[in-house]
CSV table of C-alpha atoms and ligand atoms in Angstrom, one decimal:
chain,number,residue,atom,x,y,z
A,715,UNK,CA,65.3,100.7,138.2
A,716,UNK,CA,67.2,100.6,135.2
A,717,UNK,CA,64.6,102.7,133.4
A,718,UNK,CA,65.1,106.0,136.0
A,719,UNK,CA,69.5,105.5,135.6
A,720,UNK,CA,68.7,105.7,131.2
A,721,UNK,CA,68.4,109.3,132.1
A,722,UNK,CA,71.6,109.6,133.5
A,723,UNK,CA,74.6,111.0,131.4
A,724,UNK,CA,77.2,111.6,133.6
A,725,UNK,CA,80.1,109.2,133.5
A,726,UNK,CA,78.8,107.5,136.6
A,727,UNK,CA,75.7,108.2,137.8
A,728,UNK,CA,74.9,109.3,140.9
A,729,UNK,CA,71.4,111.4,140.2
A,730,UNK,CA,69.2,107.8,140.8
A,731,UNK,CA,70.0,107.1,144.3
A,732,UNK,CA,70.4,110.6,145.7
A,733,UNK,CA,67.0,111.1,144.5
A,734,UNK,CA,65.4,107.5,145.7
A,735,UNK,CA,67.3,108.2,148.9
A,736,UNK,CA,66.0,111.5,149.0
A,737,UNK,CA,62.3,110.0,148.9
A,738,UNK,CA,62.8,107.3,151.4
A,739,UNK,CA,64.6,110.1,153.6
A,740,UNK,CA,61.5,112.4,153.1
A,741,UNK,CA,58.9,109.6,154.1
A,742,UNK,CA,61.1,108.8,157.0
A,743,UNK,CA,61.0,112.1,157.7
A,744,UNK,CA,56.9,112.5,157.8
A,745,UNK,CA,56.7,109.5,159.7
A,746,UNK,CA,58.8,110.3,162.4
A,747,UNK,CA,56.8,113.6,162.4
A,748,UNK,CA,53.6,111.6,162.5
A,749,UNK,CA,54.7,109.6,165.5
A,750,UNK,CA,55.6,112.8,167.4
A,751,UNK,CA,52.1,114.5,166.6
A,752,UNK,CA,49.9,111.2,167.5
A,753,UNK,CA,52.3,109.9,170.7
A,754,UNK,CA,53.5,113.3,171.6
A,755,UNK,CA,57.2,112.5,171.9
A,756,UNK,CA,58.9,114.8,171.1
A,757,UNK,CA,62.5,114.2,169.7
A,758,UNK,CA,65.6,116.4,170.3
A,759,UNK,CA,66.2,118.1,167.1
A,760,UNK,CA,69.7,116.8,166.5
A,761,UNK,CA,68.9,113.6,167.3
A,762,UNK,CA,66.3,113.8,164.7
A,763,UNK,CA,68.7,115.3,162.0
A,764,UNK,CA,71.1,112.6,162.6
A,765,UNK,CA,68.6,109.7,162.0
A,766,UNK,CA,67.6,111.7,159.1
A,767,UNK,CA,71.0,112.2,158.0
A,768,UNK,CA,72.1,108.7,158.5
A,769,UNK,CA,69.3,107.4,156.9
A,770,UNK,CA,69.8,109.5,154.1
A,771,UNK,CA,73.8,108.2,153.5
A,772,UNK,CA,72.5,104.8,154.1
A,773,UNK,CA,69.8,104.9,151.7
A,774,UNK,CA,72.0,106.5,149.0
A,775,UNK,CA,75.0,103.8,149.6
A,776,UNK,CA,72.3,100.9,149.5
A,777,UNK,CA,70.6,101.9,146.5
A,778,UNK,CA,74.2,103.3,144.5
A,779,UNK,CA,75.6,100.0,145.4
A,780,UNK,CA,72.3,97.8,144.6
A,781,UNK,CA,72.1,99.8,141.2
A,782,UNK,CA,75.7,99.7,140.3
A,783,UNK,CA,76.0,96.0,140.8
A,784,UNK,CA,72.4,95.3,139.1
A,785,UNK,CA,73.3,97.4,136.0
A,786,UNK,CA,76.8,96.4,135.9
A,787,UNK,CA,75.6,92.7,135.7
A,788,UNK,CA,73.6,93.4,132.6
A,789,UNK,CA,75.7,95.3,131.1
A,790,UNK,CA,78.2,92.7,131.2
A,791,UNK,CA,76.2,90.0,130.3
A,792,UNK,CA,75.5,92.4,127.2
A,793,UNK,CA,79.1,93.0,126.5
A,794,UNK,CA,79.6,89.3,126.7
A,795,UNK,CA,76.8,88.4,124.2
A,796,UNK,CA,77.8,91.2,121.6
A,797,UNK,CA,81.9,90.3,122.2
A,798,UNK,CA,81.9,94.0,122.4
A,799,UNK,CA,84.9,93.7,124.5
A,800,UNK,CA,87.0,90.7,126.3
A,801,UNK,CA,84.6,90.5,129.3
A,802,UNK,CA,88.5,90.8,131.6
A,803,UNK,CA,89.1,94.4,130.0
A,804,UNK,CA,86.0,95.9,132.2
A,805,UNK,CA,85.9,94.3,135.4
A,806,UNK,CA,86.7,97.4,137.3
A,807,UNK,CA,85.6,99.9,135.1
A,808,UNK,CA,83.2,102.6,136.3
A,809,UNK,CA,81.2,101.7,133.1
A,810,UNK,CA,78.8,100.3,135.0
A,811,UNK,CA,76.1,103.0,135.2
A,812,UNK,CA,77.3,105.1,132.5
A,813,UNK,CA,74.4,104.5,129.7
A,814,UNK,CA,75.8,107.0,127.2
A,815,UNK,CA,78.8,105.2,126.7
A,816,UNK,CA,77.3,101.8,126.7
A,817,UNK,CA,75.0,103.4,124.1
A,818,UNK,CA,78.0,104.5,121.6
A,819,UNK,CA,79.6,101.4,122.1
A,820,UNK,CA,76.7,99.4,121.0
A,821,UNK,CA,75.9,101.7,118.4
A,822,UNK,CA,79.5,101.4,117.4
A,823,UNK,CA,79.6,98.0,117.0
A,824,UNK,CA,76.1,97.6,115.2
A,825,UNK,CA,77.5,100.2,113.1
A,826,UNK,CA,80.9,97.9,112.2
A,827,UNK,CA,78.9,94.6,112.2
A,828,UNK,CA,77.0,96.4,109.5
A,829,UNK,CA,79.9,97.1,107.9
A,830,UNK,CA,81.4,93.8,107.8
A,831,UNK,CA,78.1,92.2,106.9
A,832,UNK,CA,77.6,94.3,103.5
A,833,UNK,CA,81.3,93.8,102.9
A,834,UNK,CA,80.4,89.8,103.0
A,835,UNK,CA,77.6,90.1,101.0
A,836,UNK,CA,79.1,92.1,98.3
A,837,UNK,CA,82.1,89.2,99.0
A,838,UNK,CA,79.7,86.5,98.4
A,839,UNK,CA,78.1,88.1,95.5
A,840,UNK,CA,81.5,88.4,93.8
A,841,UNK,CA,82.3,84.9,94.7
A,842,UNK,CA,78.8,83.8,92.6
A,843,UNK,CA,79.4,85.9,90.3
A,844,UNK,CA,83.1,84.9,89.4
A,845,UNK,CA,82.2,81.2,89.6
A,846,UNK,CA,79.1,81.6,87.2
A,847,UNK,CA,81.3,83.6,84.9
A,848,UNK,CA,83.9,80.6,85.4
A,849,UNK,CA,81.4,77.8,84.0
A,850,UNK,CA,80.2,79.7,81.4
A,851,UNK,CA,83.6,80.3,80.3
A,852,UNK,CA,84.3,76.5,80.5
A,853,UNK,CA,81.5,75.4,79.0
A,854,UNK,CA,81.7,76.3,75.5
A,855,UNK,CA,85.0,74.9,74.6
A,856,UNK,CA,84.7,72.0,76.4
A,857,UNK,CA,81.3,71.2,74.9
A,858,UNK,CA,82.9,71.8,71.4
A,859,UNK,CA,85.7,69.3,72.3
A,860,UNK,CA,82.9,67.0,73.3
A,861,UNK,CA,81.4,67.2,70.2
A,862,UNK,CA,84.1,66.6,67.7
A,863,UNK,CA,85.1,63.8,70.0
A,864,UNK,CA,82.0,62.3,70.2
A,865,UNK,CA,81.8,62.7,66.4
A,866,UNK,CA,85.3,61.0,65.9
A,867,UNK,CA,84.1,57.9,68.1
A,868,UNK,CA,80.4,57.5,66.4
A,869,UNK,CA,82.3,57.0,63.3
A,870,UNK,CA,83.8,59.9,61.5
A,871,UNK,CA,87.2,58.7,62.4
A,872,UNK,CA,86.8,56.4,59.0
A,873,UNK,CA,87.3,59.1,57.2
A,874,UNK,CA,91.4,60.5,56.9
A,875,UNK,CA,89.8,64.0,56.1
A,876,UNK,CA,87.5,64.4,58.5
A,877,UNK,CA,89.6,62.9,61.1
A,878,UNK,CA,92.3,65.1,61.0
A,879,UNK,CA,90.0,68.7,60.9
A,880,UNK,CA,88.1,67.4,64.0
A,881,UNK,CA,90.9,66.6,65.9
A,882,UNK,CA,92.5,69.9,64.8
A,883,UNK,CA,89.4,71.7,66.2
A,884,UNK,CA,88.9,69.7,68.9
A,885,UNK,CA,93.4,70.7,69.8
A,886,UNK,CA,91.9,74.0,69.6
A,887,UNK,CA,89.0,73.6,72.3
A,888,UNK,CA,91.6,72.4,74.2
A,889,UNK,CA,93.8,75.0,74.4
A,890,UNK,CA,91.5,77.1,74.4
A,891,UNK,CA,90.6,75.5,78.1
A,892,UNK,CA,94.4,76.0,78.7
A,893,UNK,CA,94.7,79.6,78.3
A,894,UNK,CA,91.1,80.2,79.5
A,895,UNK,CA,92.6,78.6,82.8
A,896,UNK,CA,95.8,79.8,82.7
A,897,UNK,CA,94.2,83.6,83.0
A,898,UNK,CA,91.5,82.5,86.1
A,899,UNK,CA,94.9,81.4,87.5
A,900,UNK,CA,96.5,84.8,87.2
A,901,UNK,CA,93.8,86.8,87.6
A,902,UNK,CA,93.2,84.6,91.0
A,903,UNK,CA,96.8,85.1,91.9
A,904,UNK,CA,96.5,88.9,91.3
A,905,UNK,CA,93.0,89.6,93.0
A,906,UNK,CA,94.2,87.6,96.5
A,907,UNK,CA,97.1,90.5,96.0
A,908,UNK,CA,99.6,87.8,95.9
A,909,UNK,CA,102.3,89.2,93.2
A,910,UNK,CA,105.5,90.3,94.0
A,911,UNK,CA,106.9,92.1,91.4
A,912,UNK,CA,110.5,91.8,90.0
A,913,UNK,CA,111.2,95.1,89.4
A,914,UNK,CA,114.9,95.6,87.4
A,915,UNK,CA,115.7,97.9,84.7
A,916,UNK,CA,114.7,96.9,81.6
A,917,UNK,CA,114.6,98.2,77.8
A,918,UNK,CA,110.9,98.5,76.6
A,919,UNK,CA,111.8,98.7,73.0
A,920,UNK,CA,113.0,95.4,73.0
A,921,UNK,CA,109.7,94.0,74.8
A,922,UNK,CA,107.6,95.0,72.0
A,923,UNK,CA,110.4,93.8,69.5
A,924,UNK,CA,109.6,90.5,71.6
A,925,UNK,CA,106.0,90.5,71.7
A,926,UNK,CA,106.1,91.9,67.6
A,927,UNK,CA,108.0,88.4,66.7
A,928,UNK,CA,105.9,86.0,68.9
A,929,UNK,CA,102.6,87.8,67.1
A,930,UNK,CA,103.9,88.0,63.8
A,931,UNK,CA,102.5,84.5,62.2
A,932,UNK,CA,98.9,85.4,63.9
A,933,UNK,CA,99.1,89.3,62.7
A,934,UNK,CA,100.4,88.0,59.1
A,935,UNK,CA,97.0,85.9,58.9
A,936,UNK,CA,94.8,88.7,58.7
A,937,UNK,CA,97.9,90.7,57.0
A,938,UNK,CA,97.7,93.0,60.1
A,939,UNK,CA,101.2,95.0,60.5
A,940,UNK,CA,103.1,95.7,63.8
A,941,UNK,CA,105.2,98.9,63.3
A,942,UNK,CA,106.7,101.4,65.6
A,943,UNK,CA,105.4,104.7,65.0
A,944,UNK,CA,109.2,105.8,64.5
A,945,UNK,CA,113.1,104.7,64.7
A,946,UNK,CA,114.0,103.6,67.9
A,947,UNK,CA,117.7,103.3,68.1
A,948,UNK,CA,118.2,103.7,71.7
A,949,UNK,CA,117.4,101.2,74.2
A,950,UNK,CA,114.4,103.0,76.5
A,951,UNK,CA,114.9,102.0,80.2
A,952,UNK,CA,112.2,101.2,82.9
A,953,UNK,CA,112.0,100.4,86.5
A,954,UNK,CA,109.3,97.3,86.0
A,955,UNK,CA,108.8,93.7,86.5
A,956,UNK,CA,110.0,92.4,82.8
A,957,UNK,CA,108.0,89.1,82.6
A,958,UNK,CA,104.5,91.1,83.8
A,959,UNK,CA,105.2,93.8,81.8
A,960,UNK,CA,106.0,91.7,79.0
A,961,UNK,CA,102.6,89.9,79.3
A,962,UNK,CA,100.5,93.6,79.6
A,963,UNK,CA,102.0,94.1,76.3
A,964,UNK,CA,102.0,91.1,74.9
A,965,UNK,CA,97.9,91.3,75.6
A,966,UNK,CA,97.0,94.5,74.1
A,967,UNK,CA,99.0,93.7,70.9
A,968,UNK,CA,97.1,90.4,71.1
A,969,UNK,CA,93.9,92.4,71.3
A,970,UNK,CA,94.7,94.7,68.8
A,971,UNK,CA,95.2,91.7,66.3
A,972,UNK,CA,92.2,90.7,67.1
A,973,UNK,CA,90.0,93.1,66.8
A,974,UNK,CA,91.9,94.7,64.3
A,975,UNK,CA,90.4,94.5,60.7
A,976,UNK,CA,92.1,92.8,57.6
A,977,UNK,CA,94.9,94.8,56.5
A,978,UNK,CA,95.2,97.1,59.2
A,979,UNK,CA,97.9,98.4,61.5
A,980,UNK,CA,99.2,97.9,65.0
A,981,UNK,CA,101.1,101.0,66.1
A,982,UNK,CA,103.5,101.1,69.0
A,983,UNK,CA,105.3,104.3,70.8
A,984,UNK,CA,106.9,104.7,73.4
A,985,UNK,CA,107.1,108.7,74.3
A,986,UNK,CA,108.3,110.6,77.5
A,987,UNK,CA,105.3,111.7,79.6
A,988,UNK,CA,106.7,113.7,82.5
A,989,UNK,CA,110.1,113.9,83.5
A,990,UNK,CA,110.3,110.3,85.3
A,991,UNK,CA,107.6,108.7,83.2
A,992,UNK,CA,107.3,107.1,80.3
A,993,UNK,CA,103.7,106.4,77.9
A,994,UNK,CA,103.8,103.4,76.2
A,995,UNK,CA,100.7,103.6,73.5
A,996,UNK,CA,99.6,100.5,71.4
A,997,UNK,CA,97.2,101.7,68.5
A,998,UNK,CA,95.3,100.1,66.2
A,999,UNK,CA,92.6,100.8,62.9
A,1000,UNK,CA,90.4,98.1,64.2
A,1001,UNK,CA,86.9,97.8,65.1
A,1002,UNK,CA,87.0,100.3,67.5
A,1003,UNK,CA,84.8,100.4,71.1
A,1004,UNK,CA,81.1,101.3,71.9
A,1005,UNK,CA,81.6,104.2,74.2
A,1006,UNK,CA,79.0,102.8,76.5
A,1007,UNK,CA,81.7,100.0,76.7
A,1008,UNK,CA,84.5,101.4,77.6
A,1009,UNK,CA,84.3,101.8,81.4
A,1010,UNK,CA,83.1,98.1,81.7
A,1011,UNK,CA,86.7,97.0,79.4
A,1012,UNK,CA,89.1,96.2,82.6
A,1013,UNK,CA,86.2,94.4,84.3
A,1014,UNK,CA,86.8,90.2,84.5
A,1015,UNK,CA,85.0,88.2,81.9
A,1016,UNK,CA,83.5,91.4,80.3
A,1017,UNK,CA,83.3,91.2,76.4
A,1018,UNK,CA,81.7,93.4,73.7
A,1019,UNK,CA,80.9,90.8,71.8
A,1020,UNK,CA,79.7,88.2,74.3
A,1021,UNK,CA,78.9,85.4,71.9
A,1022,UNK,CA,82.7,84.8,71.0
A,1023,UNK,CA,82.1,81.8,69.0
A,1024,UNK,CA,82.5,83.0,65.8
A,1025,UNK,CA,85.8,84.8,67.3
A,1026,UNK,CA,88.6,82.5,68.6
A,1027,UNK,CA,87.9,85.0,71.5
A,1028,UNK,CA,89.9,85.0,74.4
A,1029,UNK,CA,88.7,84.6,78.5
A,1030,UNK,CA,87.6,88.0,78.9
A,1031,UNK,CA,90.4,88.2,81.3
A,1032,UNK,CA,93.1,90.0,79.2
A,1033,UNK,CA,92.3,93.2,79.8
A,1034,UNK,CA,91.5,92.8,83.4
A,1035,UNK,CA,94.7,91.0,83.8
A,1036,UNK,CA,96.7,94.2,82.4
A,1037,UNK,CA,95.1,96.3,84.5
A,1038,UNK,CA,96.1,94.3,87.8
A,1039,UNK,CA,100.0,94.6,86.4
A,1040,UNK,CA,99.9,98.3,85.7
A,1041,UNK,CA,98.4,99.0,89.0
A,1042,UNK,CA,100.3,96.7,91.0
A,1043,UNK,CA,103.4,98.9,89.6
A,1044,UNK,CA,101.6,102.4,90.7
A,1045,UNK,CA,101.1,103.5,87.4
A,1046,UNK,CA,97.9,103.5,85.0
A,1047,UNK,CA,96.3,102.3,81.8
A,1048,UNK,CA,94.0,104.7,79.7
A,1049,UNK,CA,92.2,104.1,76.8
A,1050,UNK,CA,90.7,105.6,74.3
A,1051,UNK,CA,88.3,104.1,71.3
A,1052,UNK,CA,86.1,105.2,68.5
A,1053,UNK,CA,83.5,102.5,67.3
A,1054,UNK,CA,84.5,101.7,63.8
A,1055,UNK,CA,88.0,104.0,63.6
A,1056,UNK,CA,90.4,102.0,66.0
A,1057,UNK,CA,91.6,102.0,69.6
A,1058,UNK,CA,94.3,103.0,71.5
A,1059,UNK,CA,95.8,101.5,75.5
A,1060,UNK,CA,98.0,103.3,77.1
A,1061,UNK,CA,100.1,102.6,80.2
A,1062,UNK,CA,102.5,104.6,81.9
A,1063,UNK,CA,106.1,103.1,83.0
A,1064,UNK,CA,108.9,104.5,85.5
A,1065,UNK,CA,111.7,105.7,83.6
A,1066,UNK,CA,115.2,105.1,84.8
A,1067,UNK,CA,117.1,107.8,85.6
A,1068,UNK,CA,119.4,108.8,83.1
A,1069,UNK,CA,122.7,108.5,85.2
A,1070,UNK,CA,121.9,105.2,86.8
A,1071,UNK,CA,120.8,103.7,83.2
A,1072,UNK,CA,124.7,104.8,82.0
A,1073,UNK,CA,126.0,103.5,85.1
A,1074,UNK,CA,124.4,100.1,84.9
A,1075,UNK,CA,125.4,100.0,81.1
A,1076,UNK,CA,129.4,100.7,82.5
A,1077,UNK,CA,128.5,98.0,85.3
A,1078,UNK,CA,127.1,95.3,82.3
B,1404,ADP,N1,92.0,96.8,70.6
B,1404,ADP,C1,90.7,96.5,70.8
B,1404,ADP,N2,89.8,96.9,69.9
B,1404,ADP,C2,88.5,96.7,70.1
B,1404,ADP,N3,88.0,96.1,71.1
B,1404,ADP,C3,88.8,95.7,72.1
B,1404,ADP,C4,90.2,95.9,72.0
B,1404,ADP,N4,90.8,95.4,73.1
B,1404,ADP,C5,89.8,94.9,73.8
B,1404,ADP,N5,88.6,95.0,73.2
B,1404,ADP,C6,87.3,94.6,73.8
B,1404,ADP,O1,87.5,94.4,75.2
B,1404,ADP,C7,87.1,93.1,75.5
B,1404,ADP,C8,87.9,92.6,76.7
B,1404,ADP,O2,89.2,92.4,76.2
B,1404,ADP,P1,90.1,91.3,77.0
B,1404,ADP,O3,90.0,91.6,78.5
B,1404,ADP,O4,91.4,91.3,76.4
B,1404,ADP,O5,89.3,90.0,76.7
B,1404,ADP,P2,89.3,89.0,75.5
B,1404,ADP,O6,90.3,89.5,74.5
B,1404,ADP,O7,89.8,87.7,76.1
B,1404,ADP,O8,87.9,89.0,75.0
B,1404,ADP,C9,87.2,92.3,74.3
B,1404,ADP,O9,86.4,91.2,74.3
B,1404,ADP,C10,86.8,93.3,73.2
B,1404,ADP,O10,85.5,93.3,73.1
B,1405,MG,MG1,92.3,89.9,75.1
């Protein structure tokens, strides 16, 4: 039954049962002419249209009937085991011998479970992959604080020396931990979309004069200087969230110290990109990036130089962290690296207008 109404393609179907009934009709028809030829009697020509006729709308309300009520069953039951729909939002629709329909539907919703099955899986993968990358992170400094620990306790304690260094590197494991986690927490916070930025207006110029002081001891230990690339008298205003911004800074200087090379230079400049933009460039004569590199830099946990020991490397998660901020304001971050000859990060910045940054100046 169901097999003759898959040919169907109207809305609702009416082709299977004026056909069946057409058949039974026809049979009728022969044997009614049968009986006349073997027992002679002979009807009266309406009489014998009207059987056939009311046999015919009989047949055809039977079967529609039969077949709407035996599709419509399975069809439900269909819709029911898919959740295709709320099984209520159907009950009287004439969707019950309309296979084309039924057909897109389920095709539809294969289509979306597929959908939302790669969507997990890519999901899940992520998940592994961001929790492997966690351990791995944790386990080096940890297993170095182990170490000199364990050290300290089997003995070396005795000596004044020895005590103090190992404890010293052992402080450093740890806070190494601490800003390791620290990032994973931001980066978390960021990735689940959950920052709310602070936007006010702020002066730029006096960011990096922030950032330049709170680097200036680590900079000065590989006699790295942070300059401006010119005077900058004026206070430059932005429309941005001062503490993030701060911190995007704050980590590409950071980077630029440390992959910067003995001696060199960390440039800053701020110039006007298009007329309600600013670019804020930080530069430096460092060790420059693989070109291969450079698409993976803003990805989490990815380093050049995976090893990291030697370095007093950071999570991975700086870079990945900026990008998050510079985004999350609509703007972006370029970069731009030569293995060997230096890099430079850029990031673009809303500049205030210049009447409202006079008017707030009258208002402070
Ligand atoms: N100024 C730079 N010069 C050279 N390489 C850089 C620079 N900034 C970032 N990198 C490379 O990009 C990687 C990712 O940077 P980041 O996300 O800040 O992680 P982290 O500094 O913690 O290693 C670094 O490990 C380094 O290899
Ligand atoms: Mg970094």
């Amino acid at each position: 039954m169901s097999n003759n109404t898959q040919s169907t393609s109207q809305r609702k179907s009416y082709r299977f049962a004026i056909r069946s009934s057409i058949y039974i009709t026809f049979l009728l028809f022969l044997i009614l002419l049968l009986v006349t030829f073997i027992d002679g009697v002979q009807l009266p020509a309406p009489i014998l249209l009207g059987i056939i006729i009311s046999v015919f709308i009989l047949c055809f309300v039977i079967i529609q009937y039969r077949v709407q009520r035996f599709i419509y069953r399975r069809i439900k039951k269909i819709y029911e085991d898919v959740s295709l729909l709320e099984s209520s939002n159907f009950s009287d629709r004439e969707i019950a011998t309309d296979m084309r329909t039924l057909k897109e539907q389920v095709e539809r919703f294969a289509r979306n479970k597929k959908i939302e099955i790669e969507t997990l899986q890519i999901r899940e993968n992520y998940r592994k992959e961001f929790l492997g990358n966690i351990s791995h992170e944790l386990k080096t400094p940890l297993f170095t604080v182990q170490g000199y620990i364990d050290t300290l306790i089997d003995g070396a304690h005795k000596d004044k020396v020895i005590r103090k260094k190992y404890l010293e590197r052992a402080q450093k494991g740890v806070e190494r931990l601490t800003y390791i986690v620290r990032d994973m927490d931001m980066i978390t916070r960021l990735e689940v979309g959950d920052m709310s930025l602070d936007k006010e207006h702020i002066d730029v110029i006096n960011l990096v004069k922030q950032v330049f002081d709170q680097f200036e001891m680590k900079a000065s230990k590989k006699n790295i200087s942070l300059v401006f690339d010119m005077k900058y008298d004026q206070p430059i205003m932005v429309h941005a969230d001062q503490e993030r911004i701060l911190q995007v800074i704050s980590n590409l200087i950071m980077n630029s110290i440390k992959y910067g090379k003995q001696n060199g230079t960390t440039e800053v400049a701020v110039e006007d990109l298009i007329n309600n933009k600013i670019i804020l460039r930080v530069t430096d004569n460092g060790e420059g990036i693989k070109p291969e590199y450079v698409p993976r830099l803003f990805e989490r946990f990815f380093r050049v130089d995976r090893t990291g020991s030697r370095k007093e490397g950071g999570s991975g998660l700086g870079l990945a962290i900026v990008k998050h901020i510079v985004e999350a304001h609509g703007e972006r971050i370029y970069v731009d690296s030569e293995l060997g000859i230096g890099s430079e990060f850029s990031f673009t910045l809303e500049k205030v207008p210049f009447k409202m940054e006079e008017g707030e100046l009258e208002e402070g």
